Structures are given as C-alpha cells and as structure tokens.
C-alpha cells in the first residue's frame, strides 16, 4: 500500500486513473456472472462465486494486463440440480477441469472510460480469443486506507466453441439451452504493490 502522501491517481486522456502497480480483485466486491437462454423463451442467470484476478496497471495504461482464475465448481444458478448438471461432464466437468482461465493479450481505448480488453479464455481444455468491453468506474481510497478502482466488463461467447455442446431438442422447435452466453463482470481491485 502507498503512504497517504504518495500520489495514487494520475490523469490520462481526461480520466483519473490509478498510478502503476499491481492490484487484486476484492473477493468481497466482485461478481462474475453469466446469462444463458433457457427453452428459447427465458433467461437463466448465474455466477461463479470463487474467482481471483491480478491486474497490473502499467506506466502506459495500454500496456496493462490481467490474469484471472475462476473455480469451476463455484458455479451457482440458484437451483441445486441445475448447478450439479453444470458441474458434470455434460458441461464444465469440474473434476477434470477445475478452473476457467483468462489471460489478457491487449488493451484498446474506445471512448472516455470505455476500453476493450482482448485476451484468451480457457474453458475445459479449449482456449479461444475473447474481447471484453470494459467500463472503468473510478479510482479512490477506501475508508480502510486501501487504494482501489472499480470496473465492469461484458462479452458474449458461443459455449459450443469451448466444447460445451450438451443440449436437448424441444418438440416445439429450438433447444433447451441457448448457444450464446453473456458474461457480466463487476468488481473492485485493491492495490498490492
């Protein structure tokens, strides 16, 4: 942590951003969620409750990087039978593949506080490129003296591209589980060094 007299923010292209350093995702202030279509008529929302990330803010913000690990067994949708099925070999196969991994490969500035974080997402044994639309939400110091910043991110993936192909055809047409999955992430990161 920096001393109270040391600068913790800086100006960059009209934004107040953190000074360079290493930050970790605050477990108490994060959500790694997803939304998938169910029976072609509704949405199922869920989240992974156990996720960790390290964010390295570089001197040149466009050289910053992120690595994240999500514990696959922490998936929750509010329905125990469905959660068990999602953990099974039909979907995440958490016994064989206990984590989902993300590693950034680049950052692009979009507009104002909006950025695109490119990277590689690994689910099971399949790695695919993804682009996360990121909103930088702000930077500050907590009442506990921790330097923090907030962010939200979203993307959409085709689950079948990651080998998550289980499905059931419906008599009325369509399938039980949609192919597209929206990923929604919100969090705070705390300075470590």
Coordinates of C-alpha atoms in Angstrom, one line a residue:
X1 CA 0.0 0.0 0.0
X2 CA 1.2 3.5 -0.7
X3 CA 1.7 6.1 2.0
X4 CA -1.0 8.8 2.4
X5 CA 1.2 11.5 0.9
X6 CA 2.2 9.5 -2.2
X7 CA 0.0 10.0 -5.3
X8 CA -2.3 7.1 -6.0
X9 CA -4.0 8.6 -9.1
X10 CA -2.9 10.3 -12.3
X11 CA -4.6 12.0 -15.2
X12 CA -4.7 10.2 -18.6
X13 CA -6.6 11.4 -21.6
X14 CA -9.2 13.1 -19.4
X15 CA -9.6 10.2 -16.9
X16 CA -8.3 9.9 -13.4
X17 CA -6.7 6.5 -13.3
X18 CA -4.5 4.6 -10.8
X19 CA -0.8 5.0 -10.7
X20 CA 1.2 2.0 -11.9
X21 CA 1.1 -1.1 -9.7
X22 CA -0.3 -4.5 -9.0
X23 CA -4.0 -4.9 -7.9
X24 CA -6.0 -7.9 -7.0
X25 CA -9.7 -8.5 -7.3
X26 CA -11.5 -7.8 -4.0
X27 CA -13.4 -11.1 -3.2
X28 CA -16.0 -9.1 -1.2
X29 CA -16.7 -6.7 -4.1
X30 CA -17.0 -8.8 -7.2
X31 CA -19.5 -10.6 -9.4
X32 CA -18.5 -13.0 -12.2
X33 CA -21.9 -13.6 -13.7
X34 CA -23.5 -15.1 -16.9
X35 CA -26.8 -15.2 -18.7
X36 CA -28.0 -18.1 -21.0
X37 CA -31.3 -18.7 -22.8
X38 CA -33.5 -21.5 -21.5
X39 CA -36.1 -23.3 -23.7
X40 CA -35.8 -20.4 -26.2
X41 CA -38.2 -18.3 -24.0
X42 CA -36.4 -17.1 -20.9
X43 CA -33.0 -16.4 -19.4
X44 CA -31.1 -18.2 -16.6
X45 CA -28.7 -16.1 -14.6
X46 CA -25.8 -17.4 -12.6
X47 CA -22.4 -16.7 -11.3
X48 CA -19.1 -18.1 -10.2
X49 CA -18.6 -17.2 -6.6
X50 CA -14.9 -18.1 -6.4
X51 CA -12.8 -16.0 -8.7
X52 CA -9.4 -14.4 -8.4
X53 CA -7.7 -11.9 -10.7
X54 CA -4.4 -9.9 -10.8
X55 CA -4.4 -6.6 -12.7
X56 CA -1.1 -5.0 -13.5
X57 CA -1.6 -1.3 -14.2
X58 CA 1.4 -0.2 -16.4
X59 CA 3.0 3.2 -16.8
X60 CA 1.4 3.2 -20.3
X61 CA -2.1 2.2 -19.4
X62 CA -2.5 0.5 -22.8
X63 CA 0.3 -2.0 -21.7
X64 CA -1.7 -3.0 -18.6
X65 CA -2.6 -6.7 -18.2
X66 CA -5.0 -9.1 -16.4
X67 CA -4.9 -12.7 -15.4
X68 CA -7.9 -14.4 -13.8
X69 CA -8.7 -17.8 -12.5
X70 CA -12.3 -19.0 -11.8
X71 CA -13.1 -22.1 -9.8
X72 CA -15.5 -24.0 -12.0
X73 CA -17.2 -25.8 -9.1
X74 CA -18.3 -22.4 -7.6
X75 CA -21.0 -22.1 -10.3
X76 CA -24.4 -21.2 -8.9
X77 CA -27.7 -20.5 -10.6
X78 CA -30.0 -20.8 -7.5
X79 CA -31.1 -24.3 -8.4
X80 CA -29.1 -27.2 -7.0
X81 CA -30.0 -29.8 -9.6
X82 CA -29.1 -27.4 -12.5
X83 CA -25.8 -26.5 -10.7
X84 CA -24.9 -30.1 -10.3
X85 CA -25.6 -30.7 -14.0
X86 CA -23.5 -27.7 -15.0
X87 CA -20.6 -29.1 -12.9
X88 CA -20.9 -32.5 -14.6
X89 CA -19.2 -33.9 -17.6
X90 CA -22.1 -32.7 -19.8
X91 CA -20.8 -29.1 -19.2
X92 CA -17.8 -27.9 -17.2
X93 CA -16.6 -31.3 -16.0
X94 CA -15.2 -29.7 -12.8
X95 CA -13.4 -32.9 -11.6
X96 CA -11.3 -33.0 -14.7
X97 CA -11.1 -29.2 -15.4
X98 CA -11.3 -27.4 -12.0
X99 CA -10.6 -23.9 -13.3
X100 CA -11.5 -21.5 -16.1
X101 CA -8.7 -19.2 -17.0
X102 CA -8.3 -15.8 -18.6
X103 CA -5.1 -14.0 -19.8
X104 CA -5.2 -10.6 -21.4
X105 CA -3.3 -10.0 -24.7
X106 CA -4.0 -6.3 -25.1
X107 CA -6.0 -3.2 -24.2
X108 CA -7.6 -0.7 -26.6
X109 CA -9.1 2.6 -25.7
X110 CA -12.6 3.1 -27.0
X111 CA -14.2 6.2 -25.7
X112 CA -13.9 8.1 -22.4
X113 CA -14.0 5.4 -19.7
X114 CA -14.6 2.6 -22.2
X115 CA -12.0 0.1 -23.2
X116 CA -11.7 -3.2 -25.0
X117 CA -9.6 -5.9 -23.2
X118 CA -8.5 -8.6 -25.6
X119 CA -7.5 -12.0 -24.2
X120 CA -7.6 -15.7 -24.2
X121 CA -10.3 -17.6 -22.3
X122 CA -9.8 -21.3 -21.4
X123 CA -12.8 -23.4 -20.6
X124 CA -12.1 -27.1 -20.1
X125 CA -9.2 -27.7 -22.5
X126 CA -10.2 -25.2 -25.1
X127 CA -8.7 -21.7 -25.4
X128 CA -10.3 -19.1 -27.6
X129 CA -9.8 -15.4 -28.1
X130 CA -12.4 -13.1 -26.5
X131 CA -12.9 -9.3 -26.3
X132 CA -14.3 -7.8 -23.1
X133 CA -16.0 -4.4 -23.2
X134 CA -14.7 -2.7 -20.1
X135 CA -16.0 0.4 -18.3
X136 CA -13.6 1.9 -15.9
X137 CA -15.8 3.0 -13.0
X138 CA -13.3 5.2 -11.0
X139 CA -10.5 5.2 -8.6
X140 CA -10.1 6.2 -4.9
X141 CA -9.1 5.2 -1.4
X142 CA -11.3 3.1 0.9
X143 CA -12.1 4.1 4.5
X144 CA -9.6 1.4 5.4
X145 CA -6.8 3.1 3.6
X146 CA -6.8 0.8 0.6
X147 CA -6.2 2.2 -2.9
X148 CA -8.9 0.8 -5.2
X149 CA -10.5 1.1 -8.6
X150 CA -13.8 -0.2 -9.9
X151 CA -14.7 -1.7 -13.3
X152 CA -17.4 -3.6 -15.1
X153 CA -16.9 -5.8 -18.2
X154 CA -19.0 -7.9 -20.5
X155 CA -18.7 -10.1 -23.5
X156 CA -20.7 -12.9 -25.3
X157 CA -19.3 -16.3 -26.1
X158 CA -20.6 -19.3 -28.1
X159 CA -20.4 -22.1 -25.5
X160 CA -20.2 -24.8 -28.2
X161 CA -16.8 -23.3 -29.3
X162 CA -15.5 -24.3 -25.9
X163 CA -16.8 -27.9 -26.1
X164 CA -19.9 -27.2 -24.0
X165 CA -22.2 -28.9 -26.6
X166 CA -24.8 -30.7 -24.4
X167 CA -28.4 -29.9 -25.4
X168 CA -31.9 -31.3 -25.9
X169 CA -34.1 -30.6 -28.9
X170 CA -37.5 -29.3 -28.0
X171 CA -40.7 -30.6 -29.6
X172 CA -41.8 -27.1 -30.2
X173 CA -38.6 -26.3 -32.1
X174 CA -35.3 -25.0 -30.8
X175 CA -33.2 -26.3 -28.0
X176 CA -33.2 -26.4 -24.2
X177 CA -30.0 -24.3 -23.7
X178 CA -29.0 -21.5 -26.0
X179 CA -25.6 -21.4 -27.6
X180 CA -24.7 -17.8 -26.7
X181 CA -23.7 -17.0 -23.1
X182 CA -23.4 -13.4 -21.9
X183 CA -20.6 -12.9 -19.4
X184 CA -21.0 -10.0 -16.9
X185 CA -18.2 -9.0 -14.5
X186 CA -18.2 -6.3 -11.9
X187 CA -15.6 -5.6 -9.3
X188 CA -13.2 -3.6 -7.3
X189 CA -9.4 -4.1 -7.4
X190 CA -7.1 -3.4 -4.4
X191 CA -3.5 -2.2 -4.7
X192 CA -1.0 -4.7 -3.5
X193 CA 2.3 -3.1 -4.6

